[in-house]
Amino acid sequence: MGTGRAGETTSGRAAGAGQGRAAGTERGRAAGAGSAGAEAGFETRAIHAGQAPDPRTGAVVPPIYQVSTYAQDGVGGLREGYEYSRTANPTRTALEECLAALEGGARALAFASGMAAEDCLLRTVCQPGDHVLIPHDAYGGTYRLFDKVFARWQVSYRAVDMSDPAAVRRALAHRPARVVWVETPTNPLLSVADISAVGQACREGGALLVVDNTFASPYLQNPLALGADVVMHSTTKYLGGHSDVVGGALVVADADLGERLAFHRNATGGVAGPFDAWLTLRGIKTLAVRMDRHCGNASRVADMLLAHPAVSAVLYPGLASHPGHEVAAKQMRGFGGMVSFRMNAGEEAAVAVCGRTRLFTLGESLGGVESLIEHPGRMTHASASGSALEVPADLVRLSVGIESVQDLLADLSTALAG
Ligand SMILES: Cc1ncc(COP(=O)(O)O)c(C=O)c1O
């Protein structure tokens, strides 16, 4: 497994790999510098970082380089470092430079899905015999990856309440871990971990802190600035934002770790294709305005549910009653568009509400412009059924979209009335 040994280069061809990345970065620097450098505002970086007008035609949007290979000027004479699209592709480079700029990272890598990103990270930093701490309410797919895949490769895990930094410290003292995996807010229970406090525990315990930032998006939260080593995204969600593309990303603070990840991604091949990278980049341009509306609508929905007699609990970090509210207010710039709630009448009532909404579409996934509703216990988190990570059966999860909020409130009221 990868341990950052010398000679582990992106493509396995030292010169080509090094050139490929360096050239891509230079291009982005020339393009992004000034107009979208680190000092530029978030919205400016989202629209311009990595996305300078095409030097030949002036096209204001990076082209979709739907290509597998590149002509060489003599053997090894790569143009801007591009040799084969598994290793690097200009449309993907544009997305990666933009993601790095949004998260304040040294390097970003785009993958075919969030799970491909997670898999690549774990293969890069872990080896058989390693131990990992995961959230006791992790996303079901993340839990499945640890429980069903990495356990077979002798990477053991322990589920910990990440909202309690003391619990993380105790777990690390009991048994050192290679990785501490944090999701904040979590899917679907919306619990909040204090990234700075957990980061401190990780530094003392010698663990790498990975933060799944999917629910917040880089517009609301930047884990690297709070002490995380790696940020992971399912770009399928808010970054893409239109429910039309599946993708994932890793953003790292340390360029050497970035190079090791690039090596493994090239070796295993789970890259984002050019059209998927382009769609994600297109979505990112409007991330800021979408997130503002997601946050506003979700807050109104949470207030309405809180006052509803059929609802026993509302899980939304923006509510003053939420146990993680203060930490969320400290480390986030808004509370996001995800709201979960529990039904007084139990599982069947929760399932029935999911089937009665008209505007909230019954379906998995989240973070798109359209509102979605689902029953995590039977849908997204069915893989955690029977485990310590099982979610309550009376739970309903909403991805609150950016439609007119009056219509969303009316749809939920009708569905809750039965
Ligand atoms: C918090 C979180 N992390 C990771 C993933 C996995 O991402 P993908 O579905 O893009 O593979 C998801 C998907 O729902 C998620 O919600």
Coordinates of N, CA, C and O in Angstrom, one line a residue, residues 244-310:
D244 N -27.8 15.7 -11.8 CA -27.6 15.2 -13.2 C -26.2 14.6 -13.4 O -25.8 14.3 -14.5
V245 N -25.4 14.5 -12.2 CA -24.1 13.9 -12.4 C -23.6 13.3 -11.0 O -24.0 13.8 -10.0
V246 N -22.9 12.2 -11.1 CA -22.4 11.5 -9.9 C -20.9 11.8 -10.0 O -20.2 11.6 -11.0
G247 N -20.3 12.2 -8.8 CA -18.9 12.5 -8.7 C -18.4 12.6 -7.3 O -19.2 12.7 -6.4
G248 N -17.1 12.6 -7.2 CA -16.5 12.8 -5.8 C -15.2 13.6 -5.9 O -14.7 13.8 -7.0
A249 N -14.8 14.0 -4.8 CA -13.5 14.8 -4.7 C -12.8 14.6 -3.4 O -13.4 14.4 -2.4
L250 N -11.5 14.8 -3.5 CA -10.6 14.9 -2.3 C -9.9 16.2 -2.4 O -9.4 16.5 -3.5
V251 N -9.7 16.9 -1.3 CA -8.9 18.1 -1.3 C -8.0 18.0 -0.1 O -8.4 17.7 1.0
V252 N -6.7 18.2 -0.4 CA -5.7 18.0 0.7 C -4.9 19.3 0.9 O -4.7 20.1 0.0
A253 N -4.4 19.4 2.2 CA -3.6 20.5 2.6 C -2.1 20.3 2.2 O -1.4 21.3 1.9
D254 N -1.8 19.0 2.1 CA -0.4 18.7 1.8 C -0.2 18.2 0.4 O -0.7 17.2 0.0
A255 N 0.7 18.9 -0.4 CA 0.9 18.5 -1.8 C 1.5 17.1 -1.9 O 1.2 16.4 -2.9
D256 N 2.3 16.7 -1.0 CA 2.9 15.3 -1.1 C 1.8 14.3 -1.0 O 1.8 13.3 -1.7
L257 N 0.8 14.5 0.0 CA -0.3 13.5 0.1 C -1.1 13.6 -1.2 O -1.5 12.5 -1.8
G258 N -1.2 14.8 -1.8 CA -1.9 14.9 -3.1 C -1.3 14.1 -4.2 O -1.9 13.4 -5.0
E259 N 0.0 14.1 -4.2 CA 0.8 13.3 -5.2 C 0.6 11.8 -5.0 O 0.4 11.0 -6.0
R260 N 0.6 11.4 -3.7 CA 0.3 9.9 -3.5 C -1.1 9.5 -3.9 O -1.3 8.4 -4.4
L261 N -2.0 10.4 -3.6 CA -3.4 10.1 -4.0 C -3.5 10.0 -5.5 O -4.2 9.2 -6.1
A262 N -2.8 11.0 -6.2 CA -2.9 11.0 -7.7 C -2.3 9.7 -8.2 O -2.8 9.1 -9.2
F263 N -1.2 9.2 -7.6 CA -0.6 7.9 -8.0 C -1.7 6.8 -7.9 O -1.9 6.0 -8.8
H264 N -2.3 6.7 -6.7 CA -3.3 5.6 -6.5 C -4.5 5.8 -7.5 O -5.0 4.8 -8.0
R265 N -4.9 7.0 -7.7 CA -6.1 7.2 -8.5 C -5.7 6.7 -10.0 O -6.5 6.1 -10.6
N266 N -4.5 7.1 -10.4 CA -4.1 6.7 -11.7 C -3.9 5.2 -11.8 O -4.2 4.5 -12.8
A267 N -3.4 4.6 -10.7 CA -3.2 3.1 -10.7 C -4.5 2.3 -10.7 O -4.6 1.2 -11.2
T268 N -5.6 2.9 -10.0 CA -6.8 2.2 -9.9 C -7.9 2.7 -10.9 O -8.8 2.0 -11.2
G269 N -7.8 4.0 -11.3 CA -8.6 4.4 -12.4 C -10.0 5.0 -12.2 O -10.7 5.3 -13.1
G270 N -10.4 5.3 -10.9 CA -11.7 5.8 -10.6 C -11.9 7.3 -10.9 O -12.4 8.1 -10.1
V271 N -11.5 7.8 -12.1 CA -11.5 9.2 -12.4 C -12.9 9.7 -12.8 O -13.7 9.0 -13.3
A272 N -13.0 11.1 -12.7 CA -14.2 11.7 -13.2 C -14.0 11.9 -14.7 O -12.9 12.3 -15.2
G273 N -15.0 11.5 -15.5 CA -14.9 11.7 -17.0 C -15.1 13.2 -17.3 O -15.5 14.0 -16.5
P274 N -14.7 13.5 -18.6 CA -14.7 15.0 -18.9 C -16.1 15.6 -18.9 O -16.2 16.7 -18.4
F275 N -17.1 14.9 -19.3 CA -18.4 15.6 -19.3 C -18.9 15.7 -17.9 O -19.5 16.7 -17.5
D276 N -18.7 14.7 -17.0 CA -19.0 14.8 -15.6 C -18.3 15.9 -14.9 O -18.9 16.7 -14.1
A277 N -17.0 16.1 -15.3 CA -16.2 17.2 -14.7 C -16.8 18.5 -15.1 O -17.0 19.4 -14.3
W278 N -17.2 18.6 -16.4 CA -17.8 19.9 -16.9 C -19.1 20.2 -16.3 O -19.4 21.3 -15.9
L279 N -20.0 19.2 -16.1 CA -21.3 19.4 -15.5 C -21.1 19.9 -14.0 O -21.8 20.8 -13.5
T280 N -20.1 19.3 -13.3 CA -19.9 19.7 -11.9 C -19.4 21.1 -11.8 O -19.8 21.9 -11.0
L281 N -18.5 21.4 -12.7 CA -17.9 22.8 -12.8 C -19.1 23.8 -13.1 O -19.1 24.9 -12.5
R282 N -19.9 23.4 -14.0 CA -21.1 24.3 -14.3 C -22.0 24.5 -13.1 O -22.4 25.6 -12.8
G283 N -22.2 23.4 -12.3 CA -23.0 23.6 -11.1 C -22.3 24.5 -10.1 O -23.0 25.3 -9.4
I284 N -21.0 24.3 -9.9 CA -20.3 25.1 -8.9 C -20.4 26.6 -9.1 O -20.4 27.4 -8.1
K285 N -20.6 27.0 -10.3 CA -20.6 28.5 -10.6 C -21.8 29.1 -9.8 O -21.7 30.3 -9.4
T286 N -22.9 28.4 -9.6 CA -24.0 29.0 -8.8 C -24.1 28.5 -7.4 O -25.2 28.7 -6.8
L287 N -23.1 27.8 -6.9 CA -23.2 27.2 -5.6 C -23.6 28.2 -4.5 O -24.4 27.9 -3.7
A288 N -23.0 29.4 -4.5 CA -23.2 30.4 -3.5 C -24.7 30.8 -3.4 O -25.3 30.7 -2.3
V289 N -25.2 31.1 -4.6 CA -26.6 31.6 -4.5 C -27.6 30.4 -4.2 O -28.6 30.6 -3.5
R290 N -27.3 29.2 -4.7 CA -28.1 28.1 -4.4 C -28.1 27.8 -2.9 O -29.1 27.6 -2.3
M291 N -26.9 27.8 -2.3 CA -26.8 27.5 -0.9 C -27.5 28.5 0.0 O -28.1 28.1 1.0
D292 N -27.5 29.8 -0.4 CA -28.2 30.8 0.4 C -29.7 30.4 0.4 O -30.3 30.5 1.5
R293 N -30.2 30.0 -0.7 CA -31.6 29.7 -0.8 C -31.9 28.4 -0.1 O -33.0 28.3 0.6
H294 N -31.1 27.4 -0.3 CA -31.3 26.1 0.4 C -31.3 26.4 2.0 O -32.2 25.9 2.6
C295 N -30.4 27.2 2.5 CA -30.4 27.5 3.9 C -31.7 28.2 4.3 O -32.3 27.8 5.4
G296 N -32.1 29.2 3.6 CA -33.3 29.9 3.9 C -34.5 29.1 4.0 O -35.3 29.1 4.9
N297 N -34.7 28.3 2.9 CA -35.9 27.4 2.8 C -35.8 26.3 3.9 O -36.9 26.0 4.5
A298 N -34.7 25.8 4.2 CA -34.6 24.7 5.2 C -34.9 25.2 6.6 O -35.6 24.6 7.4
S299 N -34.5 26.4 6.8 CA -34.8 27.0 8.1 C -36.3 27.2 8.3 O -36.9 26.9 9.4
R300 N -37.0 27.6 7.3 CA -38.5 27.8 7.3 C -39.1 26.4 7.5 O -40.1 26.3 8.3
V301 N -38.6 25.4 6.8 CA -39.2 24.1 6.9 C -39.0 23.5 8.3 O -39.9 23.0 9.0
A302 N -37.8 23.7 8.9 CA -37.5 23.2 10.2 C -38.4 23.9 11.3 O -39.0 23.2 12.1
D303 N -38.6 25.2 11.1 CA -39.5 25.9 12.1 C -41.0 25.3 12.0 O -41.6 25.1 13.0
M304 N -41.4 25.1 10.8 CA -42.8 24.6 10.6 C -42.9 23.2 11.2 O -43.9 22.9 11.9
L305 N -41.9 22.3 11.0 CA -42.0 21.0 11.5 C -41.9 21.0 13.0 O -42.6 20.2 13.7
L306 N -41.1 21.9 13.6 CA -41.0 22.0 15.1 C -42.3 22.2 15.7 O -42.6 21.8 16.8
A307 N -43.2 23.0 15.0 CA -44.5 23.3 15.6 C -45.6 22.3 15.3 O -46.7 22.5 15.7
H308 N -45.2 21.2 14.5 CA -46.3 20.3 14.1 C -46.5 19.2 15.1 O -45.6 18.5 15.5
P309 N -47.8 18.9 15.4 CA -48.1 17.9 16.4 C -47.7 16.5 16.0 O -47.5 15.6 16.9
A310 N -47.6 16.2 14.7 CA -47.3 14.8 14.3 C -45.8 14.5 14.4 O -45.4 13.4 14.3

